[in-house]
Coordinates of C-alpha atoms and ligand atoms in Angstrom, one line a residue:
X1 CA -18.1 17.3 17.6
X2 CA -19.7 14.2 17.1
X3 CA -20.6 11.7 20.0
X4 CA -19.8 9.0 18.1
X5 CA -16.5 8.1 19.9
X6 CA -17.8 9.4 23.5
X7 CA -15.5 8.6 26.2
X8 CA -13.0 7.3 24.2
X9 CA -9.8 9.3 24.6
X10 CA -6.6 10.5 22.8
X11 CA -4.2 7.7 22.5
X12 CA -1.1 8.9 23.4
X13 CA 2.6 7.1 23.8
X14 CA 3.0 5.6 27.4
X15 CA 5.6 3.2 27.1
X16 CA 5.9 -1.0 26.7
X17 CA 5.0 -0.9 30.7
X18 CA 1.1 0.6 30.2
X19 CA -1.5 -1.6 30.1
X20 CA -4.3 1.2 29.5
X21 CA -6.1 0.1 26.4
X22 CA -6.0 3.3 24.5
X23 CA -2.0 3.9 24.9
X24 CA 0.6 3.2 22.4
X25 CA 3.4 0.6 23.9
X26 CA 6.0 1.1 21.1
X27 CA 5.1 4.2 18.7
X28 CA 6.4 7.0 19.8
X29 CA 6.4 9.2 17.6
X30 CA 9.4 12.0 18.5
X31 CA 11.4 8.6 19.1
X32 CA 14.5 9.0 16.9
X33 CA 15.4 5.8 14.9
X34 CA 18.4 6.2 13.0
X35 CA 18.6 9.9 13.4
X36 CA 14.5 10.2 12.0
X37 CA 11.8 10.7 14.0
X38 CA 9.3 7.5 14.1
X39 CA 6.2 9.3 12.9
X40 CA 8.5 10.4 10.2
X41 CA 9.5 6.5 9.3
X42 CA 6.2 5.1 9.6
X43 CA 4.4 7.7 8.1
X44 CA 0.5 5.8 9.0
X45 CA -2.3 6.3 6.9
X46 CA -6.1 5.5 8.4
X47 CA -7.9 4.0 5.0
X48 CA -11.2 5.9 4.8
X49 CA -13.1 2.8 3.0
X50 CA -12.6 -0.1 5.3
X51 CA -13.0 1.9 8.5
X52 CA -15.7 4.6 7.4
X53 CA -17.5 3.2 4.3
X54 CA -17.6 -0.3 4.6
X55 CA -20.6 -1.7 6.4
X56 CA -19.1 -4.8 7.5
X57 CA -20.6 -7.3 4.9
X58 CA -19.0 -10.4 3.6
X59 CA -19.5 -12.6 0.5
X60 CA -22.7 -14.5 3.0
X61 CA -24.2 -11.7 4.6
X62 CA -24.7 -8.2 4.5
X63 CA -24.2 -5.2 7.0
X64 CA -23.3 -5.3 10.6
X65 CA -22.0 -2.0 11.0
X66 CA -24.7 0.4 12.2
X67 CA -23.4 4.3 11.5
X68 CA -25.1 7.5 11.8
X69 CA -23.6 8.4 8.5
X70 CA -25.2 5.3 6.4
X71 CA -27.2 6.7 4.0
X72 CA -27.3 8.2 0.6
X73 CA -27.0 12.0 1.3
X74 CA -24.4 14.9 1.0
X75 CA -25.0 15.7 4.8
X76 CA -24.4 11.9 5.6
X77 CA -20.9 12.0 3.6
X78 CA -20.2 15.3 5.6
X79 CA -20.7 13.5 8.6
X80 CA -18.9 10.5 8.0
X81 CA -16.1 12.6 7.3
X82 CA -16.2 14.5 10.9
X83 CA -16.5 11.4 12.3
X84 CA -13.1 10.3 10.6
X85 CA -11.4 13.5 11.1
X86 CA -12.1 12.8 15.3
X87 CA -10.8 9.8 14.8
X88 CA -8.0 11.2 13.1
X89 CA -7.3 12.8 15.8
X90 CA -7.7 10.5 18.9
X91 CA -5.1 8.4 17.0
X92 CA -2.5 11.5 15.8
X93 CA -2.3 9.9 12.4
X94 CA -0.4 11.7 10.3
X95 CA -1.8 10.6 7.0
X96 CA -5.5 9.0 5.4
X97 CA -6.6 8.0 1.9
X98 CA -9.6 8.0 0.2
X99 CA -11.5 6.7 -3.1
X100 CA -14.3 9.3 -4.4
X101 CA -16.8 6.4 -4.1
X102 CA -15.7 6.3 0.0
X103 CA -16.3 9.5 0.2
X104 CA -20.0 11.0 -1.9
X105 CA -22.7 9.7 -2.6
X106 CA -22.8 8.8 -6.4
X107 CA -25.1 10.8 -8.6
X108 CA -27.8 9.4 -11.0
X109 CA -25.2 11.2 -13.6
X110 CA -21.5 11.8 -13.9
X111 CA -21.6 15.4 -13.8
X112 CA -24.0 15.0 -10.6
X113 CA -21.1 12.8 -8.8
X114 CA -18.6 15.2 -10.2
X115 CA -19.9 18.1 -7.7
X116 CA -20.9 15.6 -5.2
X117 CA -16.9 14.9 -5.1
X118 CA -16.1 18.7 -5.6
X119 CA -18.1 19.5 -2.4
X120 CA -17.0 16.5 -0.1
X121 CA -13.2 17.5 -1.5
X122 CA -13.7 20.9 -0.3
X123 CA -15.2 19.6 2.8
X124 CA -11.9 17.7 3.8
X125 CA -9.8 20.7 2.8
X126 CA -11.5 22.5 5.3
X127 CA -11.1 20.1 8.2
X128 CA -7.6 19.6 7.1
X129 CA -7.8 23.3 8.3
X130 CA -7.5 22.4 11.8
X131 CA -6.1 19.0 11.6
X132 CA -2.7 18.2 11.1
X133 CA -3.8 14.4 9.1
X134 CA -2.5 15.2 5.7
X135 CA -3.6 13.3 2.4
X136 CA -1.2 10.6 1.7
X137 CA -2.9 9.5 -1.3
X138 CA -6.3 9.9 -3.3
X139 CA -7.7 7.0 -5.8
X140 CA -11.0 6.2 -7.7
X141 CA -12.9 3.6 -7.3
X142 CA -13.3 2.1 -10.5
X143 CA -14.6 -1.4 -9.5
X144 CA -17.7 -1.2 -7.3
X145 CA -20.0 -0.1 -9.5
X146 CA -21.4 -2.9 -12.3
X147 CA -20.7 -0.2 -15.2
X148 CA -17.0 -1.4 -14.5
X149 CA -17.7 -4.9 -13.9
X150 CA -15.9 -5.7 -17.5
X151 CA -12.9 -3.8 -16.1
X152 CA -12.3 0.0 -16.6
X153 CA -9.6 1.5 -19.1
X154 CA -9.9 -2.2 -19.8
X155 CA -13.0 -2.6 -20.6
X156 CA -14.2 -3.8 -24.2
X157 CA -16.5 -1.0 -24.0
X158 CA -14.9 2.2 -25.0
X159 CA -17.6 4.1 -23.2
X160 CA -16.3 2.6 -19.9
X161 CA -12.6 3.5 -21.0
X162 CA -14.0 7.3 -21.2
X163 CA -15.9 7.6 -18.2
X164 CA -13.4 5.5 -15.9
X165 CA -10.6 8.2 -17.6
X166 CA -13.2 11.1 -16.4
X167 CA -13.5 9.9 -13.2
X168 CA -9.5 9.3 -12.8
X169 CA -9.0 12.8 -13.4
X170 CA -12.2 14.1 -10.9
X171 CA -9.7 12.1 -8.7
X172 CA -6.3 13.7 -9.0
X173 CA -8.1 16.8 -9.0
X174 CA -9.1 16.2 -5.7
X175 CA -6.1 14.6 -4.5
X176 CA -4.1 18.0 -6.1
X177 CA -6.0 19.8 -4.3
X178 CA -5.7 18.5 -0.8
X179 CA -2.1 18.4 -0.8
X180 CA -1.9 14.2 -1.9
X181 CA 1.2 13.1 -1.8
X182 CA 0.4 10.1 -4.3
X183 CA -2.3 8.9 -6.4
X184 CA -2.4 5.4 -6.5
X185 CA -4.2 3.4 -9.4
X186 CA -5.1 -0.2 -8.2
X187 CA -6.7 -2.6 -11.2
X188 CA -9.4 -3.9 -9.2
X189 CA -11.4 -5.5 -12.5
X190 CA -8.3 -4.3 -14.7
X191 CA -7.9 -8.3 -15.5
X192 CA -10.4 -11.0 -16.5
X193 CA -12.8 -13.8 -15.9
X194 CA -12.0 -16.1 -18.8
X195 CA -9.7 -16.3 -21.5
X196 CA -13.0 -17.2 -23.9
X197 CA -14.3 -13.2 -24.3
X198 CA -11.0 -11.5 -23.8
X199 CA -8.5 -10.0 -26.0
X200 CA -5.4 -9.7 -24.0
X201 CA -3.5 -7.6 -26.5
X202 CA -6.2 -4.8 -27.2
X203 CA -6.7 -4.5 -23.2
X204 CA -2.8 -4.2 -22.4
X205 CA -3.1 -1.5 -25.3
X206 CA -5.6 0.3 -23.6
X207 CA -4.2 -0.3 -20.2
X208 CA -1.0 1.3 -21.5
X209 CA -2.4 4.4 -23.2
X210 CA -4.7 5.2 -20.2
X211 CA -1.5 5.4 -18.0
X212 CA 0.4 7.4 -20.6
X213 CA -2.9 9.9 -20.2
X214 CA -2.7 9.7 -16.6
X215 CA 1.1 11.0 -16.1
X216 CA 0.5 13.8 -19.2
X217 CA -2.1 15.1 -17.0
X218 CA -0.1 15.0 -13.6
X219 CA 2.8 17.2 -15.2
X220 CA 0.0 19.2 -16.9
X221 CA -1.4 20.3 -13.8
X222 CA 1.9 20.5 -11.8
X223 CA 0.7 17.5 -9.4
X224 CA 4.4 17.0 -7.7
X225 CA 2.8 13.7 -5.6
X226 CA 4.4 10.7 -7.4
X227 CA 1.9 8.3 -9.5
X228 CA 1.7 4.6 -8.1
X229 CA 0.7 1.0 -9.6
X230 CA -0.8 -0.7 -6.6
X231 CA 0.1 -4.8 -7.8
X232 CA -2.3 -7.7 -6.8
X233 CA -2.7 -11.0 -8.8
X234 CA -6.3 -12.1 -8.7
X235 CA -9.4 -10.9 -6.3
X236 CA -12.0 -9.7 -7.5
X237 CA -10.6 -10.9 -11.2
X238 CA -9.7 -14.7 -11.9
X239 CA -6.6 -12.6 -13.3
X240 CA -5.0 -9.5 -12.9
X241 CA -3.0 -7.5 -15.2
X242 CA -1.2 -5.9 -12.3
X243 CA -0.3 -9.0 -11.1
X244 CA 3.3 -8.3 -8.9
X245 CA 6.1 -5.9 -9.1
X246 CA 7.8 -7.9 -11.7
X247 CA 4.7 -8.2 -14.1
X248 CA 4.2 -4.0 -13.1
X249 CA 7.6 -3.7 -13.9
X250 CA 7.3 -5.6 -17.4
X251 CA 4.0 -3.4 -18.3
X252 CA 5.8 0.3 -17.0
X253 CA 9.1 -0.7 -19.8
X254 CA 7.2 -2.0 -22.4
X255 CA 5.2 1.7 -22.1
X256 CA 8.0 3.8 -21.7
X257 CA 6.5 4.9 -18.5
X258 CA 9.6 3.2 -15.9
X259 CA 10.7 6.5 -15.3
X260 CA 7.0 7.9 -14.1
X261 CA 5.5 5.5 -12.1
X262 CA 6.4 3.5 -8.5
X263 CA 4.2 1.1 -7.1
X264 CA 2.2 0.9 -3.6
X265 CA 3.1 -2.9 -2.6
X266 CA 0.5 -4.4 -0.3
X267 CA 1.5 -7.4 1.9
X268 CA -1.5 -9.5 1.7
X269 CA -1.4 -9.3 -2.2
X270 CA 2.2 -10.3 -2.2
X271 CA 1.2 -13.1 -0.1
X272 CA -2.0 -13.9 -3.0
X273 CA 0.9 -13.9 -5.6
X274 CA 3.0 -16.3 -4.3
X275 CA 5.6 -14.1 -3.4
X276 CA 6.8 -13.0 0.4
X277 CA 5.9 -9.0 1.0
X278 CA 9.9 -8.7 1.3
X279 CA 10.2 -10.0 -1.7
X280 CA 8.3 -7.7 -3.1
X281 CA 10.0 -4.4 -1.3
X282 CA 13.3 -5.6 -2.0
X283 CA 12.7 -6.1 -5.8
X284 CA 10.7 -3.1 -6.2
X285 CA 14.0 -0.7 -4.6
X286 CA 16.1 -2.8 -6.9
X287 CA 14.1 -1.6 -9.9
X288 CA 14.0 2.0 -8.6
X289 CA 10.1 1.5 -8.3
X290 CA 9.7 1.2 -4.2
X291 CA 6.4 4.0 -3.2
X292 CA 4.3 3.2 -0.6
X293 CA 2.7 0.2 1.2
X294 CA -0.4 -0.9 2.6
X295 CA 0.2 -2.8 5.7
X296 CA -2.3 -5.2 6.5
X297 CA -2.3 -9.3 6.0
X298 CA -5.0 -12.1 4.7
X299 CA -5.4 -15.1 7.1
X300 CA -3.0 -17.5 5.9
X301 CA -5.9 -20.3 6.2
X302 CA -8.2 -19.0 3.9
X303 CA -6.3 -17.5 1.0
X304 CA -8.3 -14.6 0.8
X305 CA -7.3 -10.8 0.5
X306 CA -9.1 -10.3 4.5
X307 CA -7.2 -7.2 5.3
X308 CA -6.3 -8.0 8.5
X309 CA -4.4 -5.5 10.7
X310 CA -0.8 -6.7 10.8
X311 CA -0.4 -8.5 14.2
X312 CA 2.7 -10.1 13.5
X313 CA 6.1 -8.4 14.7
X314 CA 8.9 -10.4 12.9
X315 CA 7.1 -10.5 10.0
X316 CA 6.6 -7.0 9.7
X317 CA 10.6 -6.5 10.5
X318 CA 11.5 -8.0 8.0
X319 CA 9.4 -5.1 5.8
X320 CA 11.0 -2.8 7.7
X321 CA 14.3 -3.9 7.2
X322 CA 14.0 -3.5 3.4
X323 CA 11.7 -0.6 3.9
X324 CA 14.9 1.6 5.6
X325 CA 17.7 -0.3 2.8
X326 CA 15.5 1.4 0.2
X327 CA 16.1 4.7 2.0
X328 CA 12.6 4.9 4.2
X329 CA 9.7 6.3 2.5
X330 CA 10.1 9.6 0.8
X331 CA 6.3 10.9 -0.9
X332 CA 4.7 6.5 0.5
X333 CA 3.6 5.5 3.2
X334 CA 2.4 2.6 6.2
X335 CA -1.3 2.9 4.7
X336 CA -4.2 0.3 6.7
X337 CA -6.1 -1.1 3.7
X338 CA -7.4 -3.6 7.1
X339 CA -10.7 -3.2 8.3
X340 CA -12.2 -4.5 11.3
X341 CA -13.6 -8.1 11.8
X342 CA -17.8 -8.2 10.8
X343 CA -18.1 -8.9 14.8
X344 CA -16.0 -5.6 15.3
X345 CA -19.1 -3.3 16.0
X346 CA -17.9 -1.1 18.6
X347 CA -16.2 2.4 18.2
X348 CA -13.0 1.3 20.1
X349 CA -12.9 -1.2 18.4
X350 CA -11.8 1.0 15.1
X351 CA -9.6 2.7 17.6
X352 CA -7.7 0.0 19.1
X353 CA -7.3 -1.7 16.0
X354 CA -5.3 1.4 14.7
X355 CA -3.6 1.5 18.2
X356 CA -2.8 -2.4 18.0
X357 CA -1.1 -2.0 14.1
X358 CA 0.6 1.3 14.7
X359 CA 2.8 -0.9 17.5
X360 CA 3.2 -3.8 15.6
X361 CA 4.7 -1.5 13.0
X362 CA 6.6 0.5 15.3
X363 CA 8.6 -2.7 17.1
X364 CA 9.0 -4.0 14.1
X365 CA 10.5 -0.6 12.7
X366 CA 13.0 -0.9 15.9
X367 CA 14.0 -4.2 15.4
X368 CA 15.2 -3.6 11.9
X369 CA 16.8 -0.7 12.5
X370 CA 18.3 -2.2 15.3
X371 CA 20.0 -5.4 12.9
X372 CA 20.9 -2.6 9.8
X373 CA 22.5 -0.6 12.2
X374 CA 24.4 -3.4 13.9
X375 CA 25.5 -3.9 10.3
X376 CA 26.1 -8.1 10.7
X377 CA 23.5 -8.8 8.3
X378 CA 24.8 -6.6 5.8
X379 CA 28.5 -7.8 6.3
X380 CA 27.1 -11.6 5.9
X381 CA 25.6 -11.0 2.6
X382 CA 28.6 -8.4 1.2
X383 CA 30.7 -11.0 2.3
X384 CA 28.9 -13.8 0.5
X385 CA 30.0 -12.0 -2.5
X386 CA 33.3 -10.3 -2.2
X387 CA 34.8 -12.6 -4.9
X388 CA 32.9 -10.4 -7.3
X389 CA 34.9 -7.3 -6.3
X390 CA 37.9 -8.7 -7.7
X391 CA 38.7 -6.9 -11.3
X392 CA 39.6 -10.5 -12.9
X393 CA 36.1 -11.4 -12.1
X394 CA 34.1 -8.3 -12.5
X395 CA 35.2 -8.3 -16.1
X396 CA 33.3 -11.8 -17.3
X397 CA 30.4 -9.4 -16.9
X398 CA 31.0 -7.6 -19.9
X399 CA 33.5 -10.9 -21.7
X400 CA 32.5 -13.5 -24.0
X401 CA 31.2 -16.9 -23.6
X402 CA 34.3 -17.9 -24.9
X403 CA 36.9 -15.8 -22.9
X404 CA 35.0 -17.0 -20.0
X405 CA 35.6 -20.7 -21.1
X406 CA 39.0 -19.9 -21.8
X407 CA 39.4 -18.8 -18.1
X408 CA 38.2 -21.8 -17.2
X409 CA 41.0 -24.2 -18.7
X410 CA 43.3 -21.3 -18.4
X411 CA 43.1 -20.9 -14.7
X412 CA 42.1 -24.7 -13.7
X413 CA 39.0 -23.4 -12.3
X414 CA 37.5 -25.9 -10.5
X415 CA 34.8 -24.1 -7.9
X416 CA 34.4 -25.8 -4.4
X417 CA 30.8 -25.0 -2.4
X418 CA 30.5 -22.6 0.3
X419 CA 28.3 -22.7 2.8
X420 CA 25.0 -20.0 2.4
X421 CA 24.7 -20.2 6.0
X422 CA 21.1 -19.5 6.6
X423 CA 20.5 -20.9 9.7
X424 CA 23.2 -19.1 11.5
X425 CA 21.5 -15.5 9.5
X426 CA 18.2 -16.6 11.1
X427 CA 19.7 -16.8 14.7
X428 CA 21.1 -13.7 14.1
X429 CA 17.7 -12.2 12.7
X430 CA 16.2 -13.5 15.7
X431 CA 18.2 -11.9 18.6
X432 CA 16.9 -8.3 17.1
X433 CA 13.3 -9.5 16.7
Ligands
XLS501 C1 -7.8 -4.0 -2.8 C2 -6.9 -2.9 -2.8 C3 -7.5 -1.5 -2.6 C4 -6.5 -0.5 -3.0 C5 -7.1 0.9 -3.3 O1 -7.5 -5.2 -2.6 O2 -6.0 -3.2 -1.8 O3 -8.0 -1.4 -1.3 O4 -5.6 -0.3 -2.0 O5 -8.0 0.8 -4.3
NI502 NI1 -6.0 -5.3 -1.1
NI503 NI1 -4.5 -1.8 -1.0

């Protein structure tokens, strides 16, 4: 044990009524919401890089954070990683994620940060020994280094394509063996800067065969986890190739990869893409693409990706509700890609700031399983269009233009505007939030 998080202890479930600090209000985990146990809805992840690896700088400043495990050694990465397992455990969390670069120290040569990885991997597997925090999903980090500063299996440089592929599959290695449940591939600098040096077909062409190589090698090695497109429109690129679930979507069918790969929708990037993040959950389970999400907002004022804990109950409900009309999670997750504020330098503060999110998420689970099971909602919006159920009109799907207009004259069709309603769906939304 560590004395890092001294005096601090296990945060346990004590109901709305508590007001001890370290106490969950609303998650309780053997709580059953529509016949499933909470934990087994929520399904939290702690994300090892904001709250263990980053060192609290922002774009004017450098570090804040002052950590026993700072430095560039194996021994500091082991202790980092006790350190997170403890805090693991104070908060129950069922799931964490990790990049490589989170997690080792990076050699002076690939082969050098290849057994730096191997050792930290074996590390976690024997922590995850006596801890019951499982691997939700593994990634690499191919965007903080400047050999990826052109982008990765992007890149103009196919040296960069081969060593961002090698480092892909040190990754699901690691993730396969830890148990992963997902391996999620976000295009931090898969994008560009400006239009002037960049060849938009010959990078989608790379883009796609690099993702082609990626799912061989999952069924190659029997990796069962599922393989997931992580969307975001700009940051740190001008533009991003991922750039929403739609433009995912678009990329996946044109490479014959629809069937292979889900996406992990975070709510702060479906804010930076103009979209709402139930936009972007509801779209995804239409496609059949629905994975995983990371939970955690930008502050609306600055436009940035700030990854904020969520803090905001009827916003997160309305996740939720699309969250449990997609079926709940099966191999995703709620993952916290939030970190702390810069000012945040306390240990409880990384505590409580899990504590805080988990209960945001969990009353905002209830309430939206409270609305789907009252069913209103859903009758509104079936109701809205019933017509379409009617054979006469369920054919035009498959008619002509013309049988269509014959309809038209035939019938004296002469449509008359209902009302949507919405303020009345809002009212209703807002007795369950
Ligand atoms: C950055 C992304 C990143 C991914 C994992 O904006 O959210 O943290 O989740 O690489
Ligand atoms: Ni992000
Ligand atoms: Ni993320």
């Amino acid at each position: 044990m560590s004395d890092f998080f001294k005096g601090i202890p296990q945060v346990r479930y004590e109901g709305p009524d508590s007001t001890n600090e370290f106490a969950f209000r609303h998650y309780n985990p053997d709580e059953l919401i529509m016949g499933k146990r909470m934990e087994d809805h929520l399904r939290f992840a702690v994300a090892y890089w904001h709250s263990f690896a980053w060192q609290g700088g922002d774009p004017f400043g450098g570090q804040t954070f002052e950590r026993p495990w700072f430095g560039p050694t194996m021994a500091d990465a082991k202790l980092k990683a006790d350190v997170a397992f403890e805090m693991f455990d104070i908060l129950n969390a069922p799931f964490f994620c990790f990049h490589d670069a989170d997690a080792r120290p990076e050699g002076a040569t690939f082969a050098e940060s290849l057994r730096n990885l191997e050792e930290i991997t074996d590390h976690f597997a024997q922590k995850m020994e006596t801890s019951r925090t499982r691997l939700l999903w593994g990634t690499a980090n191919l965007f903080s280094h400047r050999r990826f500063m052109s982008g990765a299996a992007t890149n103009p440089d196919p040296e960069v394509f081969a060593y961002a592929a090698a480092t892909v599959k040190s990754c699901i290695d690691a993730t396969h063996k830890l148990g992963g449940q997902n391996y999620v591939l976000w295009g931090g600098r898969e994008g560009y800067e400006t239009l002037l040096n960049t060849d938009l077909s010959r990078e989608a062409e790379q883009a796609g065969a690099f993702l082609r190589m990626v799912v061989d090698y999952k069924h190659k090695i029997g990796f069962k986890g599922a393989i997931l497109i992580e969307p975001k429109p700009q940051e740190p690129s001008k533009h991003q190739y991922d750039y929403d679930v739609a433009t995912v979507y678009g990329f996946l069918k044109r490479f014959g990869l629809e069937g292979e790969v889900k996406v992990n929708i975070e709510q702060g990037h479906a804010i930076l893409a103009g979209h709402s993040f139930e936009h972007e959950l509801a779209l995804a389970a239409s496609l059949g693409l629905f994975g995983s999400i990371d939970m955690n907002r930008n502050d609306y004022q600055s436009g940035w990706d700030t990854d904020q804990f969520p803090d905001n109950v009827p916003e997160m409900a309305r996740a939720y509700y699309e969250v449990l009309k997609a079926g709940g999670f099966t191999t995703g997750g709620t993952n916290f890609d939030a970190k702390i504020r810069r000012q945040s330098l306390d240990p409880a503060d990384l505590i409580l700031s899990h504590v805080g999110g988990m209960d945001v998420c969990a009353r905002a689970l209830k309430a939206a399983a409270a609305l789907l099971q009252d069913g209103s909602l859903e009758r509104a919006r079936s109701d809205r269009y019933a017509d379409w159920d009617r054979p006469a009109n369920r054919q035009m799907l498959s008619a002509s233009l013309e049988t269509v207009a014959q309809r038209v004259l035939d019938e004296t069709i002469n449509p008359q505007p209902k009302s949507g309603r919405q303020e009345r769906l809002e009212n209703l939304w807002n007795r369950f939030v």
